[in-house]
Tab-separated table of C-alpha atoms in Angstrom:
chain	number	residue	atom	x	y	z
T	1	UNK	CA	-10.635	10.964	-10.658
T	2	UNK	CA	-10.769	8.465	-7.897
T	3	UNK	CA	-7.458	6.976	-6.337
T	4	UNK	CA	-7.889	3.519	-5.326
T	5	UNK	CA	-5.538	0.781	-4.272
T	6	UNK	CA	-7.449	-2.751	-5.015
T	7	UNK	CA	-6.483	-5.881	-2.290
T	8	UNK	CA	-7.441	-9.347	-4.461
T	9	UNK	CA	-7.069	-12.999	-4.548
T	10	UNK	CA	-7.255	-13.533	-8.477
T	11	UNK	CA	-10.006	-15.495	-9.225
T	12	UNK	CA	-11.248	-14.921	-12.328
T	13	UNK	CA	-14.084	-12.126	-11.183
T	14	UNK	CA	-10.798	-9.999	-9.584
T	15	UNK	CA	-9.203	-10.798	-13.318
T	16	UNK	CA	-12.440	-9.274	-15.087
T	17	UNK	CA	-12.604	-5.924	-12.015
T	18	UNK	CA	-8.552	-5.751	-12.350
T	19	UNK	CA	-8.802	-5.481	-16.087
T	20	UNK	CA	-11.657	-2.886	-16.059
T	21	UNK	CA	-10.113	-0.290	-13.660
T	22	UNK	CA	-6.852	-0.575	-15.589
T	23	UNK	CA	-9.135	0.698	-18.578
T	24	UNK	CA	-10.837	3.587	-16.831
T	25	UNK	CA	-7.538	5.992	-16.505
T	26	UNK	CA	-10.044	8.765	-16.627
T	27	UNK	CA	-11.983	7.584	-13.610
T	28	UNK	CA	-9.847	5.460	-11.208
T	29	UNK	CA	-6.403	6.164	-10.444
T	30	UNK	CA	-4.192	2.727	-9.106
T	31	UNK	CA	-2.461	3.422	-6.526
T	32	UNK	CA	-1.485	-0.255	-6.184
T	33	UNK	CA	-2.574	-3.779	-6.199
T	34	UNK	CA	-1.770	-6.288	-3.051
T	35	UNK	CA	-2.866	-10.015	-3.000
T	36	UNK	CA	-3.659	-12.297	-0.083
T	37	UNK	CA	-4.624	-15.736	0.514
T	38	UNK	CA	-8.357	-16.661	-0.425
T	39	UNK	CA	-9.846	-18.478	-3.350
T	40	UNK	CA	-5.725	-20.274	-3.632
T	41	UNK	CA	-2.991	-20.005	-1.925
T	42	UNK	CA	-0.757	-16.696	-1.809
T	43	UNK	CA	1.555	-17.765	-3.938
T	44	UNK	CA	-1.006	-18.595	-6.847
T	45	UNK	CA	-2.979	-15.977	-6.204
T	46	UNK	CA	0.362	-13.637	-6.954
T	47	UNK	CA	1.219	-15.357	-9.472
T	48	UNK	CA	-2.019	-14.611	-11.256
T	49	UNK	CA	-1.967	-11.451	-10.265
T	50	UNK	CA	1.794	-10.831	-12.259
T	51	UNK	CA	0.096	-13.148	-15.251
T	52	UNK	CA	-2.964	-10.580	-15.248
T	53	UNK	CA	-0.718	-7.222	-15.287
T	54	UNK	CA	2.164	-8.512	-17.599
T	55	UNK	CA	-0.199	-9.815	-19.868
T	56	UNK	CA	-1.187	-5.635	-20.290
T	57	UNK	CA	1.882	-4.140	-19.749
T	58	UNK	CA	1.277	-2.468	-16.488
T	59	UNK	CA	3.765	-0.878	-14.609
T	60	UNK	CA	1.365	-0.644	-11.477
T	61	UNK	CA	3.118	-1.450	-8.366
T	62	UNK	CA	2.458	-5.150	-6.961
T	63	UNK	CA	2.800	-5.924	-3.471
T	64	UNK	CA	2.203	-9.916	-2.094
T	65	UNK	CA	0.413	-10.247	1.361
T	66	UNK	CA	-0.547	-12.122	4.264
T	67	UNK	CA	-1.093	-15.566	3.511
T	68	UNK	CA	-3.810	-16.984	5.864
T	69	UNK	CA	-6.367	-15.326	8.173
T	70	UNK	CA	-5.941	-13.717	11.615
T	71	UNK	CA	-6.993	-16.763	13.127
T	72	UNK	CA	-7.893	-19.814	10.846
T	73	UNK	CA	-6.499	-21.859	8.804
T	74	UNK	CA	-7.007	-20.854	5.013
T	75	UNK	CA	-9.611	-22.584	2.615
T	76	UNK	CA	-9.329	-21.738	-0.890
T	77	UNK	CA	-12.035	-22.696	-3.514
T	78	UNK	CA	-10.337	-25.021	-6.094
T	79	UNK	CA	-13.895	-26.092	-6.729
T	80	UNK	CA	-14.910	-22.526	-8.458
T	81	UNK	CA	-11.523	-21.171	-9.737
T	82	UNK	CA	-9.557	-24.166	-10.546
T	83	UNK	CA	-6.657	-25.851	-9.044
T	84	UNK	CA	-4.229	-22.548	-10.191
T	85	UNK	CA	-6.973	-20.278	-8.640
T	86	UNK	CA	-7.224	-18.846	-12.180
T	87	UNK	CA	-7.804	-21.613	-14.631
T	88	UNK	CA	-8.749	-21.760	-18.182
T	89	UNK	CA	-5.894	-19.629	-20.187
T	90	UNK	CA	-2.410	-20.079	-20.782
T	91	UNK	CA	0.142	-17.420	-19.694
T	92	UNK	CA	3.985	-17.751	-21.012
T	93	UNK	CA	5.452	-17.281	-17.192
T	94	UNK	CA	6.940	-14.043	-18.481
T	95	UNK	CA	7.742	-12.577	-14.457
T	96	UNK	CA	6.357	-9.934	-13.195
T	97	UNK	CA	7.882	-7.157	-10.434
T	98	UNK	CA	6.764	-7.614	-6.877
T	99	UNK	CA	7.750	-4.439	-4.855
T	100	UNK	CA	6.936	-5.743	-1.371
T	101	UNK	CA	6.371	-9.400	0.168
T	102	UNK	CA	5.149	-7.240	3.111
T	103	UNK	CA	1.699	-5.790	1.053
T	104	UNK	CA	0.594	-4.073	4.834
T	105	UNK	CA	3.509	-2.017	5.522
T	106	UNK	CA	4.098	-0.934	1.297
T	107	UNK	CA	0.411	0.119	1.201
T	108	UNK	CA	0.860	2.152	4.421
T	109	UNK	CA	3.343	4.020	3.006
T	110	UNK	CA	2.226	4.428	-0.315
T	111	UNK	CA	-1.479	5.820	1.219
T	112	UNK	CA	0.407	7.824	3.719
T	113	UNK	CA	2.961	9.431	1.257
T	114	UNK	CA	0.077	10.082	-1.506
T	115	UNK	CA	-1.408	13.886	-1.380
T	116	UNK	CA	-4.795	12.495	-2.199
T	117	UNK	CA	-6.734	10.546	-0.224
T	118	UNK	CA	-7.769	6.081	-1.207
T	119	UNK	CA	-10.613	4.140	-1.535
T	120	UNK	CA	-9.641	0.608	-0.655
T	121	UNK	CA	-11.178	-1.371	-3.423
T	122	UNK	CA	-11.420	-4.882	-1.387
T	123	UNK	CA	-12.085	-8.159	-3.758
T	124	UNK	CA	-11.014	-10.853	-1.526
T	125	UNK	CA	-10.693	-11.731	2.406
T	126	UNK	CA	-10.306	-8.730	4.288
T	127	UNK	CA	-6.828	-10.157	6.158
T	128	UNK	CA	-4.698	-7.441	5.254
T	129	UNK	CA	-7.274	-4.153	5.336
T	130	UNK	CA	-7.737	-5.808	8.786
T	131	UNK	CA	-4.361	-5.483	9.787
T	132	UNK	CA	-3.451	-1.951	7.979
T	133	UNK	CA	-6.146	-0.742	10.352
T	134	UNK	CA	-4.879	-2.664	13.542
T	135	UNK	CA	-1.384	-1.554	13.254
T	136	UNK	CA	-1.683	1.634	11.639
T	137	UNK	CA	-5.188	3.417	12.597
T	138	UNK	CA	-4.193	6.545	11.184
T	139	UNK	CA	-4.112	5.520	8.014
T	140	UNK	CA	-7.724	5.743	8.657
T	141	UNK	CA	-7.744	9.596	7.819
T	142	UNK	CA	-6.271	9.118	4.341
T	143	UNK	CA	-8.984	6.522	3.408
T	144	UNK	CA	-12.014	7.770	1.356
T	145	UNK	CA	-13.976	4.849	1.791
T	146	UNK	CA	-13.759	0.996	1.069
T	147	UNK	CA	-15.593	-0.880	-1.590
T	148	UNK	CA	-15.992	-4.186	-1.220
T	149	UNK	CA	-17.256	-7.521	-2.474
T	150	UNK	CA	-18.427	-10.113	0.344
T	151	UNK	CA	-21.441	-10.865	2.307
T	152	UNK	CA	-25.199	-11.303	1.549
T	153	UNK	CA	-27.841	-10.338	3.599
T	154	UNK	CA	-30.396	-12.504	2.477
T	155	UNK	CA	-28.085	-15.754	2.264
T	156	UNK	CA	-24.082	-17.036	1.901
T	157	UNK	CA	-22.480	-19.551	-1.038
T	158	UNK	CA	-20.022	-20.676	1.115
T	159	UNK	CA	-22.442	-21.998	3.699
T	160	UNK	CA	-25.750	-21.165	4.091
T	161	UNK	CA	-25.497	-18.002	5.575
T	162	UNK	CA	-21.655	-16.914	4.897
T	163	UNK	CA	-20.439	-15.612	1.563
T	164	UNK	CA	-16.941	-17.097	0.968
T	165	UNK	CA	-14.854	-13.741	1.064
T	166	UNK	CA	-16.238	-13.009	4.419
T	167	UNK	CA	-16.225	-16.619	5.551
T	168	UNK	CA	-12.356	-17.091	5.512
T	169	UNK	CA	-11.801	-14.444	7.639
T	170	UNK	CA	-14.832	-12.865	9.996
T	171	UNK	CA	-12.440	-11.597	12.454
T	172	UNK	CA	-10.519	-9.403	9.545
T	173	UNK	CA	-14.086	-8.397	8.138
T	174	UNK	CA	-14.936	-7.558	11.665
T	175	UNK	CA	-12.439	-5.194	12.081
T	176	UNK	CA	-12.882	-3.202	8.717
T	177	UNK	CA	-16.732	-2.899	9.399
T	178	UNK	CA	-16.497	-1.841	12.974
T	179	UNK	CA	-13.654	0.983	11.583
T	180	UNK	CA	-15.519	3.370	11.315
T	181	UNK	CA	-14.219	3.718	7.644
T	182	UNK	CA	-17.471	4.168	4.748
T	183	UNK	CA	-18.198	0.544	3.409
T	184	UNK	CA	-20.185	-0.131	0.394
T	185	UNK	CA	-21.077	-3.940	0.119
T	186	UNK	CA	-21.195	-5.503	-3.168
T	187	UNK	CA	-22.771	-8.559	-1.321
T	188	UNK	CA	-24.307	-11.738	-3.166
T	189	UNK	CA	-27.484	-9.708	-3.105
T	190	UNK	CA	-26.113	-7.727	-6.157
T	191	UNK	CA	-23.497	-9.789	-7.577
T	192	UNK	CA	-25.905	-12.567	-8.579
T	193	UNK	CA	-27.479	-10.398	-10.600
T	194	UNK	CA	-24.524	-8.828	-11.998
T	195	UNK	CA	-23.518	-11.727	-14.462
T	196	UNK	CA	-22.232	-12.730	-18.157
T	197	UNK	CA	-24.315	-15.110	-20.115
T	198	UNK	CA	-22.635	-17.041	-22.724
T	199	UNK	CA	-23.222	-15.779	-25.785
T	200	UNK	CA	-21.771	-12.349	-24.322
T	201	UNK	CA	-19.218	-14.447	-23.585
T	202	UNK	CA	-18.771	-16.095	-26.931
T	203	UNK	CA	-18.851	-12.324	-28.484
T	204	UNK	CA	-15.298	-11.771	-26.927
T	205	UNK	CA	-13.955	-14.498	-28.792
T	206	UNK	CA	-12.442	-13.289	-32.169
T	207	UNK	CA	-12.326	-9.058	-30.781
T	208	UNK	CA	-8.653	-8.512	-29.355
T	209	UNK	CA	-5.957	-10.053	-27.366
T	210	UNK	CA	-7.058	-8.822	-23.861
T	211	UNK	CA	-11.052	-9.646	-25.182
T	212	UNK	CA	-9.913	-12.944	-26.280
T	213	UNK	CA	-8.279	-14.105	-22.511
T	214	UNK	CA	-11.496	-12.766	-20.787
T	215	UNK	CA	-13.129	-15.165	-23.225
T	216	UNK	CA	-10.856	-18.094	-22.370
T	217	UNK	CA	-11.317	-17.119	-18.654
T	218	UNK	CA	-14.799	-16.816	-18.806
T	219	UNK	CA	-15.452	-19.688	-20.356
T	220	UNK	CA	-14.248	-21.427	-17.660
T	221	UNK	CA	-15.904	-19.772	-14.891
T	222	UNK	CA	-18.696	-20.060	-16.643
T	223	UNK	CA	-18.662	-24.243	-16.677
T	224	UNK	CA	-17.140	-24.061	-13.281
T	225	UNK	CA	-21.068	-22.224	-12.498
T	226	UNK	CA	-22.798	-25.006	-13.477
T	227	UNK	CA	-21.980	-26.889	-10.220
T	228	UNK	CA	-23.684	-24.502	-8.286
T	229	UNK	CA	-26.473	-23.452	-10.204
T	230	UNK	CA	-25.769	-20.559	-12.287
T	231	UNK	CA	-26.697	-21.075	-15.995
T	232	UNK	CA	-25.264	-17.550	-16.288
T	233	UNK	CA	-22.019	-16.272	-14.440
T	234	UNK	CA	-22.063	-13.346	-12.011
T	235	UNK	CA	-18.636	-11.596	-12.221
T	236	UNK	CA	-18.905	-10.829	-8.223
T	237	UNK	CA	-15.803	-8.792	-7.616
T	238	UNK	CA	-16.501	-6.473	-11.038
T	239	UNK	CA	-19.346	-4.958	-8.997
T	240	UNK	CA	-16.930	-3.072	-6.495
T	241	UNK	CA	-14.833	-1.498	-9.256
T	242	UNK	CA	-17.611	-0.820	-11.483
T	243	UNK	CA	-19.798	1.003	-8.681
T	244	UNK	CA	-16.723	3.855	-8.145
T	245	UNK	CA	-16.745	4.366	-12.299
T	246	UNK	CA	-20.694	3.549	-13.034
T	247	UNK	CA	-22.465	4.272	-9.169
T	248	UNK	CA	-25.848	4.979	-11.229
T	249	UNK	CA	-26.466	1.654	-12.580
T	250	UNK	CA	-26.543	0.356	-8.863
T	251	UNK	CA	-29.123	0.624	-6.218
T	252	UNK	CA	-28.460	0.329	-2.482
T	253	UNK	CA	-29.501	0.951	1.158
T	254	UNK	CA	-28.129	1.757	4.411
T	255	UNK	CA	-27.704	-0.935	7.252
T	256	UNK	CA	-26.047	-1.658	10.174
T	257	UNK	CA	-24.229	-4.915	9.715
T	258	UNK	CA	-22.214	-6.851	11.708
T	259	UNK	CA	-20.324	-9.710	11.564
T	260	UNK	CA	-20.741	-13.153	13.176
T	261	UNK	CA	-17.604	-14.494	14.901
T	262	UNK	CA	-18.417	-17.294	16.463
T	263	UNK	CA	-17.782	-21.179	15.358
T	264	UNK	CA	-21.480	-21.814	14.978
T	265	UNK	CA	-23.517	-22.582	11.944
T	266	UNK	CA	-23.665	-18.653	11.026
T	267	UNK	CA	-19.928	-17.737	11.382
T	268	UNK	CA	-18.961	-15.405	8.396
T	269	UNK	CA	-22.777	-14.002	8.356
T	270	UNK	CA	-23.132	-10.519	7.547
T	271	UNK	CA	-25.401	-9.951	9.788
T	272	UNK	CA	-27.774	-6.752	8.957
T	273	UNK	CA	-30.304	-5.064	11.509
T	274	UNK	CA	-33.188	-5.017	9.138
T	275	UNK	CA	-36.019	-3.309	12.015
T	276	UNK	CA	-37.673	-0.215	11.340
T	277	UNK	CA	-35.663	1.887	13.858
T	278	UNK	CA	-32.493	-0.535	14.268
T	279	UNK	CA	-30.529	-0.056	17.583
T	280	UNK	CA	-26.986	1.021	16.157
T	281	UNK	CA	-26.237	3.998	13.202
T	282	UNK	CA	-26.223	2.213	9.552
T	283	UNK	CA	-22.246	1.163	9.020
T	284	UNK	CA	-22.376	0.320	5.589
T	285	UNK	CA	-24.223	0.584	2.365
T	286	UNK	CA	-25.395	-2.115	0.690
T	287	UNK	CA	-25.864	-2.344	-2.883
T	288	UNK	CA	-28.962	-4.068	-3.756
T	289	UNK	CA	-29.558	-4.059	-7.529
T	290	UNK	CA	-27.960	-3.698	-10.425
T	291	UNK	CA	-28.205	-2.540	-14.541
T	292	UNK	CA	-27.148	-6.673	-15.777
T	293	UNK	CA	-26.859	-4.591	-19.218
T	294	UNK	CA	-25.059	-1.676	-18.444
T	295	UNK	CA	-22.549	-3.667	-16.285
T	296	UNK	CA	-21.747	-5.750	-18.513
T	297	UNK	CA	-21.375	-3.194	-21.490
T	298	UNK	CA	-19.023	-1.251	-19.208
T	299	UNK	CA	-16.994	-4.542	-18.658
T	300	UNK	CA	-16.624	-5.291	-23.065
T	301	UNK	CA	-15.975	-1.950	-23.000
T	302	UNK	CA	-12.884	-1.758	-21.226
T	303	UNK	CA	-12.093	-4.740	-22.966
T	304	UNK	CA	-12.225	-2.901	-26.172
T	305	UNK	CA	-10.296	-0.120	-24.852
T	306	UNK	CA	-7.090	-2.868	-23.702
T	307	UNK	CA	-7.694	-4.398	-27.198
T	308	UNK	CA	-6.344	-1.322	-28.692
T	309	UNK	CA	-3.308	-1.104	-26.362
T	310	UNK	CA	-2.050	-3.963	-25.891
């Protein structure tokens, strides 16, 4: 078993990767679950998060975090998840526990105090991995390895070269790749491929409770695609919980990637040294391809399981 603490901005893709690592007890242990600002505002984005884990009865500790970059101002996506960040099901407001409204110093402890060591399952900007590492590097010792959606090598969504997790805040993503810390990249390079279509949408309908509000949410995201392009909807964040309980249905590669800084066109790139004999050791591994089947069998599947609990 795997113990992982996951950092998110829910987002209906961190709703769908939250969800399926609550329903694989066998393989992922939660240490935790922090928020920070990204596709809405902190507040929203904690507030979904609470909606998401009282909606299953979880009892997994909750911490809220930084709410803007290290050095920008914050731009949420409205456009893809809705004004509430999470949009297209109704919740009954029933409150949820937050332990912390300082996520960085409650994960330190919690990572420090634990006997095993954490994978850092990353799903949204990487503000507050950037500043656990900053303030307390030897936390670094305790950490497995971090898995992570954001990036694209071959292109961005955000802009044309800068994927929207990374986009908000290079100077935080900077940090966690240069860390010396493992990285695996669930970039758009994978995630595209790793999407929904409708009628596997539509079969969630009329299973369970917990089936039925993926459905709702879903269906939304799904419509929400449209705008840019996607008859089909890639559930981006699922990839880097599904890769620590399913690693065979993905395919990846070493690189060295960096990330661009600067205010230019290609700020927020991921930037990978693709040359035969590149001039820096590979950093991080990038996931390439995945099974569309068998990830999305493994996501109805923990579906099912939740049905049956909740």
């Amino acid at each position: 078993m795997r113990q992982i603490w996951i950092d998110c901005d829910p987002g209906h893709d961190d709703a769908m990767a939250i969800l399926t690592a609550i329903a694989n007890p066998e393989k992922l242990k939660i240490l935790g679950i922090s928020t920070v600002g990204g596709n809405q505002t902190i507040e929203k984005v904690t507030t979904n998060a609470k909606n998401i884990l009282e909606f299953v009865h979880s009892d997994i500790p909750l911490a809220k975090g930084q709410d803007k970059p290290l050095v920008k101002p914050l731009n949420t996506a409205p456009e893809a998840h809705g004004d509430s960040g999470m949009d297209g099901s109704y919740f009954n407001g029933t409150d949820y526990p937050v332990v912390s409204e300082n996520a960085v110093e409650y994960m330190y402890h919690k990572i420090m105090e634990s006997k095993d060591k954490t994978t850092l399952v990353a799903l949204a900007p990487l503000t507050n991995l950037a500043l656990l590492l900053k303030v307390h590097p030897e936390v670094k010792e305790k950490i497995e390895c971090i898995s992570m959606m954001g990036g694209g090598i071959s292109h961005g969504n955000c802009t044309e070269l800068a994927e929207f997790n990374i986009y908000v805040d290079p100077e935080a993503a900077h940090i966690v790749f240069h860390s010396g810390i493992s990285v695996i990249m669930a970039g758009l390079d994978v995630t595209e491929n790793a999407a929904i279509t409708l009628n596997e949408i539509k079969t969630l309908k009329d299973k369970g409770k917990v089936s039925h509000l993926a459905y709702e949410l879903l269906s939304f995201y799904n419509e929400s695609g449209k705008q840019f392009g996607f008859i089909d909807s890639p559930i981006h964040d699922l990839c880097a919980v599904e890769y620590l309980i399913k690693p065979e249905i993905f395919s990846g590669k070493n690189y060295y990637v960096d990330i661009v800084t600067d205010n230019g066109i290609s700020r927020g790139q991921t930037l990978a040294d693709l040359r035969k004999v590149p001039k820096h050791k590979d950093n991080v591994f990038v996931l390439k391809q995945v099974d569309r089947k068998k990830f999305v069998e493994t996501l109805i599947e923990g579906l099912e399981k939740l049905d049956k609990e909740v």
